[in-house]
PDB file of C-alpha atoms in Angstrom:
ATOM      1  CA  UNK Q   1      -2.748 -38.126  11.871  1.00 43.00           C
ATOM      2  CA  UNK Q   2      -0.643 -40.822  10.231  1.00 47.00           C
ATOM      3  CA  UNK Q   3       0.016 -40.466   7.056  1.00 43.00           C
ATOM      4  CA  UNK Q   4      -2.299 -42.517   5.311  1.00 46.00           C
ATOM      5  CA  UNK Q   5      -5.308 -39.987   6.329  1.00 53.00           C
ATOM      6  CA  UNK Q   6      -3.155 -37.143   5.279  1.00 66.00           C
ATOM      7  CA  UNK Q   7      -5.423 -34.524   3.759  1.00 64.00           C
ATOM      8  CA  UNK Q   8      -3.051 -35.264   0.544  1.00 70.00           C
ATOM      9  CA  UNK Q   9      -3.647 -38.908   1.018  1.00 68.00           C
ATOM     10  CA  UNK Q  10      -7.747 -38.419   1.955  1.00 66.00           C
ATOM     11  CA  UNK Q  11      -8.160 -37.032  -1.692  1.00 67.00           C
ATOM     12  CA  UNK Q  12      -5.784 -39.638  -3.863  1.00 69.00           C
ATOM     13  CA  UNK Q  13      -7.130 -42.172  -2.637  1.00 68.00           C
ATOM     14  CA  UNK Q  14     -10.511 -40.929  -2.759  1.00 69.00           C
ATOM     15  CA  UNK Q  15     -12.994 -42.150  -6.086  1.00 73.00           C
ATOM     16  CA  UNK Q  16     -13.306 -40.109  -8.885  1.00 82.00           C
ATOM     17  CA  UNK Q  17     -16.360 -38.319  -8.613  1.00 80.00           C
ATOM     18  CA  UNK Q  18     -16.024 -37.471  -4.939  1.00 79.00           C
ATOM     19  CA  UNK Q  19     -12.136 -35.942  -6.835  1.00 83.00           C
ATOM     20  CA  UNK Q  20     -15.037 -33.969  -9.639  1.00 88.00           C
ATOM     21  CA  UNK Q  21     -16.625 -32.825  -6.551  1.00 87.00           C
ATOM     22  CA  UNK Q  22     -13.270 -31.428  -4.789  1.00 86.00           C
ATOM     23  CA  UNK Q  23     -11.721 -30.316  -8.230  1.00 90.00           C
ATOM     24  CA  UNK Q  24     -15.010 -28.412  -8.466  1.00 93.00           C
ATOM     25  CA  UNK Q  25     -15.548 -27.088  -5.268  1.00 92.00           C
ATOM     26  CA  UNK Q  26     -11.373 -25.581  -5.573  1.00 92.00           C
ATOM     27  CA  UNK Q  27     -11.857 -23.682  -9.236  1.00 94.00           C
ATOM     28  CA  UNK Q  28     -15.518 -22.177  -7.563  1.00 94.00           C
ATOM     29  CA  UNK Q  29     -12.937 -20.917  -4.734  1.00 94.00           C
ATOM     30  CA  UNK Q  30     -10.257 -20.116  -6.866  1.00 95.00           C
ATOM     31  CA  UNK Q  31     -12.584 -18.177  -8.848  1.00 96.00           C
ATOM     32  CA  UNK Q  32     -14.544 -16.572  -6.383  1.00 96.00           C
ATOM     33  CA  UNK Q  33     -11.628 -15.130  -4.863  1.00 96.00           C
ATOM     34  CA  UNK Q  34     -10.471 -13.799  -7.972  1.00 96.00           C
ATOM     35  CA  UNK Q  35     -14.081 -12.136  -7.907  1.00 96.00           C
ATOM     36  CA  UNK Q  36     -13.543 -10.735  -4.425  1.00 96.00           C
ATOM     37  CA  UNK Q  37     -10.293  -9.031  -4.966  1.00 96.00           C
ATOM     38  CA  UNK Q  38     -11.386  -7.549  -8.080  1.00 95.00           C
ATOM     39  CA  UNK Q  39     -15.095  -5.975  -7.599  1.00 94.00           C
ATOM     40  CA  UNK Q  40     -13.400  -4.961  -4.152  1.00 95.00           C
ATOM     41  CA  UNK Q  41     -10.609  -3.106  -5.684  1.00 94.00           C
ATOM     42  CA  UNK Q  42     -13.006  -1.272  -7.966  1.00 93.00           C
ATOM     43  CA  UNK Q  43     -15.172  -0.144  -5.915  1.00 93.00           C
ATOM     44  CA  UNK Q  44     -13.192   1.313  -3.347  1.00 93.00           C
ATOM     45  CA  UNK Q  45     -11.700   3.033  -6.537  1.00 92.00           C
ATOM     46  CA  UNK Q  46     -15.574   4.832  -7.143  1.00 91.00           C
ATOM     47  CA  UNK Q  47     -16.330   5.484  -3.775  1.00 92.00           C
ATOM     48  CA  UNK Q  48     -12.910   7.275  -4.059  1.00 93.00           C
ATOM     49  CA  UNK Q  49     -13.753   8.575  -7.541  1.00 92.00           C
ATOM     50  CA  UNK Q  50     -17.810   9.683  -5.776  1.00 92.00           C
ATOM     51  CA  UNK Q  51     -16.330  11.237  -2.599  1.00 92.00           C
ATOM     52  CA  UNK Q  52     -13.406  13.647  -5.027  1.00 93.00           C
ATOM     53  CA  UNK Q  53     -16.110  14.383  -7.370  1.00 92.00           C
ATOM     54  CA  UNK Q  54     -18.521  15.692  -5.585  1.00 91.00           C
ATOM     55  CA  UNK Q  55     -15.546  17.483  -3.478  1.00 91.00           C
ATOM     56  CA  UNK Q  56     -15.235  19.142  -7.352  1.00 90.00           C
ATOM     57  CA  UNK Q  57     -18.367  19.677  -8.683  1.00 89.00           C
ATOM     58  CA  UNK Q  58     -19.355  21.806  -4.655  1.00 89.00           C
ATOM     59  CA  UNK Q  59     -16.723  23.687  -4.750  1.00 87.00           C
ATOM     60  CA  UNK Q  60     -18.563  26.141  -7.333  1.00 82.00           C
ATOM     61  CA  UNK Q  61     -16.531  25.093 -10.403  1.00 84.00           C
ATOM     62  CA  UNK Q  62     -17.989  25.895 -14.079  1.00 87.00           C
ATOM     63  CA  UNK Q  63     -20.650  23.297 -14.459  1.00 87.00           C
ATOM     64  CA  UNK Q  64     -19.646  23.699 -18.524  1.00 87.00           C
ATOM     65  CA  UNK Q  65     -15.786  23.070 -17.764  1.00 90.00           C
ATOM     66  CA  UNK Q  66     -16.468  20.276 -15.210  1.00 90.00           C
ATOM     67  CA  UNK Q  67     -18.581  19.262 -18.243  1.00 90.00           C
ATOM     68  CA  UNK Q  68     -15.849  18.855 -21.184  1.00 90.00           C
ATOM     69  CA  UNK Q  69     -13.429  17.975 -18.385  1.00 90.00           C
ATOM     70  CA  UNK Q  70     -15.316  14.866 -17.643  1.00 90.00           C
ATOM     71  CA  UNK Q  71     -15.543  14.547 -21.503  1.00 89.00           C
ATOM     72  CA  UNK Q  72     -12.503  14.958 -22.258  1.00 90.00           C
ATOM     73  CA  UNK Q  73     -11.935  11.645 -19.426  1.00 87.00           C
ATOM     74  CA  UNK Q  74     -10.713   8.383 -20.894  1.00 88.00           C
ATOM     75  CA  UNK Q  75     -12.573   6.558 -18.462  1.00 86.00           C
ATOM     76  CA  UNK Q  76     -15.290   8.727 -16.497  1.00 89.00           C
ATOM     77  CA  UNK Q  77     -16.305   6.704 -13.628  1.00 90.00           C
ATOM     78  CA  UNK Q  78     -19.615   6.327 -12.457  1.00 91.00           C
ATOM     79  CA  UNK Q  79     -21.162   9.452 -10.636  1.00 92.00           C
ATOM     80  CA  UNK Q  80     -19.425  11.579 -14.106  1.00 93.00           C
ATOM     81  CA  UNK Q  81     -21.410   9.616 -16.265  1.00 93.00           C
ATOM     82  CA  UNK Q  82     -24.457  10.094 -14.546  1.00 93.00           C
ATOM     83  CA  UNK Q  83     -23.044  13.939 -14.739  1.00 93.00           C
ATOM     84  CA  UNK Q  84     -21.844  13.539 -18.162  1.00 93.00           C
ATOM     85  CA  UNK Q  85     -26.257  12.564 -18.299  1.00 92.00           C
ATOM     86  CA  UNK Q  86     -27.202  14.964 -17.026  1.00 92.00           C
ATOM     87  CA  UNK Q  87     -25.543  17.963 -18.885  1.00 91.00           C
ATOM     88  CA  UNK Q  88     -26.622  16.560 -21.668  1.00 90.00           C
ATOM     89  CA  UNK Q  89     -29.909  16.220 -21.433  1.00 89.00           C
ATOM     90  CA  UNK Q  90     -30.659  19.531 -20.169  1.00 87.00           C
ATOM     91  CA  UNK Q  91     -28.034  20.921 -23.347  1.00 85.00           C
ATOM     92  CA  UNK Q  92     -30.336  19.421 -26.091  1.00 85.00           C
ATOM     93  CA  UNK Q  93     -33.679  20.360 -24.633  1.00 81.00           C
ATOM     94  CA  UNK Q  94     -32.511  24.113 -24.198  1.00 76.00           C
ATOM     95  CA  UNK Q  95     -31.824  23.879 -28.025  1.00 78.00           C
ATOM     96  CA  UNK Q  96     -34.195  22.855 -28.556  1.00 75.00           C
ATOM     97  CA  UNK Q  97     -36.630  26.051 -27.198  1.00 67.00           C
ATOM     98  CA  UNK Q  98     -38.264  24.379 -24.715  1.00 63.00           C
ATOM     99  CA  UNK Q  99     -39.745  27.200 -22.192  1.00 65.00           C
ATOM    100  CA  UNK Q 100     -41.074  24.579 -19.632  1.00 75.00           C
ATOM    101  CA  UNK Q 101     -38.316  24.415 -17.176  1.00 76.00           C
ATOM    102  CA  UNK Q 102     -40.270  20.931 -15.512  1.00 79.00           C
ATOM    103  CA  UNK Q 103     -40.093  19.333 -18.834  1.00 81.00           C
ATOM    104  CA  UNK Q 104     -36.541  20.202 -19.101  1.00 81.00           C
ATOM    105  CA  UNK Q 105     -36.211  18.484 -15.731  1.00 84.00           C
ATOM    106  CA  UNK Q 106     -38.270  15.333 -16.436  1.00 87.00           C
ATOM    107  CA  UNK Q 107     -36.102  14.700 -19.808  1.00 88.00           C
ATOM    108  CA  UNK Q 108     -32.900  15.667 -17.400  1.00 89.00           C
ATOM    109  CA  UNK Q 109     -34.100  12.992 -14.510  1.00 91.00           C
ATOM    110  CA  UNK Q 110     -34.614  10.542 -16.910  1.00 92.00           C
ATOM    111  CA  UNK Q 111     -31.060  10.804 -18.331  1.00 93.00           C
ATOM    112  CA  UNK Q 112     -29.840  10.146 -15.440  1.00 94.00           C
ATOM    113  CA  UNK Q 113     -31.716   7.384 -13.486  1.00 94.00           C
ATOM    114  CA  UNK Q 114     -30.660   5.365 -17.139  1.00 95.00           C
ATOM    115  CA  UNK Q 115     -27.713   6.593 -15.780  1.00 94.00           C
ATOM    116  CA  UNK Q 116     -28.021   5.433 -12.721  1.00 95.00           C
ATOM    117  CA  UNK Q 117     -28.389   2.036 -13.963  1.00 94.00           C
ATOM    118  CA  UNK Q 118     -26.467   1.557 -16.202  1.00 93.00           C
ATOM    119  CA  UNK Q 119     -23.506   1.879 -13.637  1.00 93.00           C
ATOM    120  CA  UNK Q 120     -25.351   0.019 -11.470  1.00 94.00           C
ATOM    121  CA  UNK Q 121     -24.875  -3.130 -13.215  1.00 92.00           C
ATOM    122  CA  UNK Q 122     -21.937  -2.590 -13.793  1.00 92.00           C
ATOM    123  CA  UNK Q 123     -21.308  -2.870 -10.306  1.00 92.00           C
ATOM    124  CA  UNK Q 124     -23.142  -5.573  -9.566  1.00 91.00           C
ATOM    125  CA  UNK Q 125     -21.230  -7.975 -12.278  1.00 90.00           C
ATOM    126  CA  UNK Q 126     -20.077 -10.428 -10.926  1.00 91.00           C
ATOM    127  CA  UNK Q 127     -21.458 -10.492  -7.689  1.00 94.00           C
ATOM    128  CA  UNK Q 128     -24.638 -13.339  -8.709  1.00 94.00           C
ATOM    129  CA  UNK Q 129     -21.401 -16.046  -8.889  1.00 95.00           C
ATOM    130  CA  UNK Q 130     -20.916 -15.370  -5.371  1.00 95.00           C
ATOM    131  CA  UNK Q 131     -24.477 -15.786  -4.294  1.00 95.00           C
ATOM    132  CA  UNK Q 132     -24.113 -19.074  -6.818  1.00 95.00           C
ATOM    133  CA  UNK Q 133     -20.656 -19.820  -5.714  1.00 95.00           C
ATOM    134  CA  UNK Q 134     -21.889 -19.167  -0.882  1.00 94.00           C
ATOM    135  CA  UNK Q 135     -25.333 -21.237  -2.149  1.00 94.00           C
ATOM    136  CA  UNK Q 136     -24.826 -24.212  -3.438  1.00 94.00           C
ATOM    137  CA  UNK Q 137     -20.814 -25.218  -2.573  1.00 93.00           C
ATOM    138  CA  UNK Q 138     -22.174 -27.082   1.071  1.00 93.00           C
ATOM    139  CA  UNK Q 139     -24.492 -28.975  -1.484  1.00 93.00           C
ATOM    140  CA  UNK Q 140     -21.744 -29.571  -3.516  1.00 91.00           C
ATOM    141  CA  UNK Q 141     -20.025 -30.568  -0.816  1.00 90.00           C
ATOM    142  CA  UNK Q 142     -22.406 -32.982   0.923  1.00 90.00           C
ATOM    143  CA  UNK Q 143     -23.400 -34.382  -2.845  1.00 88.00           C
ATOM    144  CA  UNK Q 144     -19.228 -35.497  -2.283  1.00 85.00           C
ATOM    145  CA  UNK Q 145     -19.389 -36.829   0.517  1.00 84.00           C
ATOM    146  CA  UNK Q 146     -22.705 -38.526   1.009  1.00 86.00           C
ATOM    147  CA  UNK Q 147     -21.306 -40.223  -2.502  1.00 82.00           C
ATOM    148  CA  UNK Q 148     -17.785 -40.934  -0.531  1.00 78.00           C
ATOM    149  CA  UNK Q 149     -19.961 -42.876   2.165  1.00 79.00           C
ATOM    150  CA  UNK Q 150     -21.657 -45.427  -0.250  1.00 79.00           C
ATOM    151  CA  UNK Q 151     -18.378 -45.949  -1.489  1.00 72.00           C
ATOM    152  CA  UNK Q 152     -17.320 -46.753   1.892  1.00 72.00           C
ATOM    153  CA  UNK Q 153     -20.012 -48.799   2.903  1.00 73.00           C
ATOM    154  CA  UNK Q 154     -20.326 -50.677  -0.508  1.00 70.00           C
ATOM    155  CA  UNK Q 155     -16.715 -51.134  -0.065  1.00 66.00           C
ATOM    156  CA  UNK Q 156     -17.314 -53.758   3.461  1.00 67.00           C
ATOM    157  CA  UNK Q 157     -19.332 -56.426   1.737  1.00 64.00           C
ATOM    158  CA  UNK Q 158     -15.848 -57.720   0.764  1.00 63.00           C
ATOM    159  CA  UNK Q 159     -14.560 -56.880   4.581  1.00 62.00           C
ATOM    160  CA  UNK Q 160     -15.473 -59.904   7.110  1.00 63.00           C
ATOM    161  CA  UNK Q 161     -15.587 -57.939  10.059  1.00 63.00           C
ATOM    162  CA  UNK Q 162     -16.139 -54.447   9.832  1.00 58.00           C
ATOM    163  CA  UNK Q 163     -13.852 -51.959  12.241  1.00 62.00           C
ATOM    164  CA  UNK Q 164     -13.765 -47.847  12.337  1.00 60.00           C
ATOM    165  CA  UNK Q 165     -10.078 -49.042  10.864  1.00 60.00           C
ATOM    166  CA  UNK Q 166     -11.357 -50.827   8.020  1.00 61.00           C
ATOM    167  CA  UNK Q 167     -15.036 -47.537   7.486  1.00 64.00           C
ATOM    168  CA  UNK Q 168     -12.570 -44.622   8.316  1.00 65.00           C
ATOM    169  CA  UNK Q 169     -10.112 -43.965   5.952  1.00 64.00           C
ATOM    170  CA  UNK Q 170     -13.846 -43.687   3.365  1.00 67.00           C
ATOM    171  CA  UNK Q 171     -15.554 -41.694   5.692  1.00 74.00           C
ATOM    172  CA  UNK Q 172     -12.707 -38.800   6.145  1.00 74.00           C
ATOM    173  CA  UNK Q 173     -12.217 -39.060   2.786  1.00 74.00           C
ATOM    174  CA  UNK Q 174     -15.656 -37.483   1.407  1.00 76.00           C
ATOM    175  CA  UNK Q 175     -15.893 -35.325   4.766  1.00 82.00           C
ATOM    176  CA  UNK Q 176     -12.879 -33.397   2.590  1.00 83.00           C
ATOM    177  CA  UNK Q 177     -15.257 -32.659   0.349  1.00 85.00           C
ATOM    178  CA  UNK Q 178     -17.445 -31.620   3.217  1.00 88.00           C
ATOM    179  CA  UNK Q 179     -15.103 -29.008   3.756  1.00 88.00           C
ATOM    180  CA  UNK Q 180     -13.915 -27.678   1.770  1.00 89.00           C
ATOM    181  CA  UNK Q 181     -17.891 -26.748   0.641  1.00 92.00           C
ATOM    182  CA  UNK Q 182     -17.884 -25.399   3.136  1.00 93.00           C
ATOM    183  CA  UNK Q 183     -14.654 -22.732   2.343  1.00 92.00           C
ATOM    184  CA  UNK Q 184     -15.730 -21.849  -0.719  1.00 93.00           C
ATOM    185  CA  UNK Q 185     -19.178 -21.321   0.356  1.00 95.00           C
ATOM    186  CA  UNK Q 186     -17.848 -18.649   3.737  1.00 95.00           C
ATOM    187  CA  UNK Q 187     -15.778 -16.209   1.941  1.00 95.00           C
ATOM    188  CA  UNK Q 188     -18.060 -15.751  -0.906  1.00 95.00           C
ATOM    189  CA  UNK Q 189     -21.357 -15.458   1.071  1.00 96.00           C
ATOM    190  CA  UNK Q 190     -18.826 -13.235   3.247  1.00 96.00           C
ATOM    191  CA  UNK Q 191     -18.335 -10.860   0.642  1.00 96.00           C
ATOM    192  CA  UNK Q 192     -20.986 -10.308  -1.265  1.00 96.00           C
ATOM    193  CA  UNK Q 193     -23.357  -9.367   1.354  1.00 96.00           C
ATOM    194  CA  UNK Q 194     -20.379  -6.990   2.077  1.00 95.00           C
ATOM    195  CA  UNK Q 195     -20.259  -6.380  -2.158  1.00 95.00           C
ATOM    196  CA  UNK Q 196     -23.930  -5.304  -2.594  1.00 95.00           C
ATOM    197  CA  UNK Q 197     -23.993  -3.308   0.966  1.00 95.00           C
ATOM    198  CA  UNK Q 198     -21.597  -0.960  -0.561  1.00 94.00           C
ATOM    199  CA  UNK Q 199     -22.986  -1.497  -4.247  1.00 94.00           C
ATOM    200  CA  UNK Q 200     -26.790   0.273  -2.777  1.00 95.00           C
ATOM    201  CA  UNK Q 201     -24.781   3.219  -1.036  1.00 94.00           C
ATOM    202  CA  UNK Q 202     -23.025   4.403  -4.207  1.00 94.00           C
ATOM    203  CA  UNK Q 203     -26.385   3.955  -5.886  1.00 94.00           C
ATOM    204  CA  UNK Q 204     -27.820   5.063  -3.366  1.00 94.00           C
ATOM    205  CA  UNK Q 205     -25.436   8.318  -3.023  1.00 93.00           C
ATOM    206  CA  UNK Q 206     -25.125   8.510  -7.404  1.00 94.00           C
ATOM    207  CA  UNK Q 207     -29.457   8.278  -6.531  1.00 94.00           C
ATOM    208  CA  UNK Q 208     -28.481  11.640  -3.969  1.00 93.00           C
ATOM    209  CA  UNK Q 209     -26.185  13.443  -5.914  1.00 93.00           C
ATOM    210  CA  UNK Q 210     -28.907  12.777  -8.861  1.00 92.00           C
ATOM    211  CA  UNK Q 211     -31.851  15.049  -7.184  1.00 91.00           C
ATOM    212  CA  UNK Q 212     -29.659  17.504  -5.962  1.00 90.00           C
ATOM    213  CA  UNK Q 213     -28.027  18.130  -9.666  1.00 90.00           C
ATOM    214  CA  UNK Q 214     -32.143  18.448 -10.907  1.00 89.00           C
ATOM    215  CA  UNK Q 215     -32.330  21.425  -8.070  1.00 87.00           C
ATOM    216  CA  UNK Q 216     -29.716  23.595  -9.519  1.00 87.00           C
ATOM    217  CA  UNK Q 217     -30.223  22.915 -13.114  1.00 85.00           C
ATOM    218  CA  UNK Q 218     -34.627  23.575 -11.943  1.00 83.00           C
ATOM    219  CA  UNK Q 219     -33.419  26.703 -10.881  1.00 82.00           C
ATOM    220  CA  UNK Q 220     -31.403  27.029 -13.468  1.00 79.00           C
ATOM    221  CA  UNK Q 221     -33.552  26.571 -16.107  1.00 74.00           C
ATOM    222  CA  UNK Q 222     -36.228  28.854 -14.577  1.00 72.00           C
ATOM    223  CA  UNK Q 223     -33.622  31.758 -15.018  1.00 72.00           C
ATOM    224  CA  UNK Q 224     -33.002  31.446 -18.349  1.00 66.00           C
ATOM    225  CA  UNK Q 225     -36.495  31.226 -19.174  1.00 62.00           C
ATOM    226  CA  UNK Q 226     -37.332  34.247 -16.981  1.00 61.00           C
ATOM    227  CA  UNK Q 227     -35.181  35.262 -18.987  1.00 57.00           C
ATOM    228  CA  UNK Q 228     -36.058  35.432 -22.565  1.00 50.00           C
ATOM    229  CA  UNK Q 229     -39.474  36.268 -20.687  1.00 50.00           C
ATOM    230  CA  UNK Q 230     -38.736  39.726 -20.165  1.00 55.00           C
ATOM    231  CA  UNK Q 231     -36.583  39.818 -23.484  1.00 54.00           C
ATOM    232  CA  UNK Q 232     -39.340  39.284 -25.045  1.00 52.00           C
ATOM    233  CA  UNK Q 233     -41.950  41.729 -23.380  1.00 54.00           C
ATOM    234  CA  UNK Q 234     -38.583  44.278 -23.866  1.00 53.00           C
ATOM    235  CA  UNK Q 235     -39.225  43.008 -27.224  1.00 54.00           C
ATOM    236  CA  UNK Q 236     -42.985  43.397 -27.300  1.00 52.00           C
ATOM    237  CA  UNK Q 237     -42.915  47.257 -25.727  1.00 53.00           C
TER     238      UNK Q 237
END
């Protein structure tokens, strides 16, 4: 490819509209990669934190000690926030002398579902941007291509004899916009699908933990209720 047909010269010689389209696509691509790197690190860290917390939780550690440890953590993980919400609601319900284990667990499960919803929103942050870039970039690039080709054909009006060499630069610079649109869209779509799948697995893992934790707290509430009932019977006799 000679100098007149290099990518840089094609961009520099493009019309102002096509250049604005290319600039927009370049900005979208750069921001997409910033989001991709940031989300990749966050989701990897969240997955490791989930596995680490579940290992500590099922190691037989005292729940109250684990609760205090999570509260003292200046930046608790997503799963720790779910655990804190469940333990906090369980403590409030017991302080209210709620004797029905089902009522206690209904409040605990509701608190954990709300916490999971909040954590899910945090994990989904910026993913709609990737979806938007992936779905709109090809069309933005196509707009630049159509505009560039129209501009190229309009330039033929001033030429008495049209040849391939006459229209090739204009069409080439227009097609660069399509290529840039695809370069912005393809990574955004790939990583959006990948991150959405990872977020779904994280949320599923938190719901699974919440169900298992609820079962554990239900047994504890039932035992406490039986102990209170026995004390009341002993006192009555």
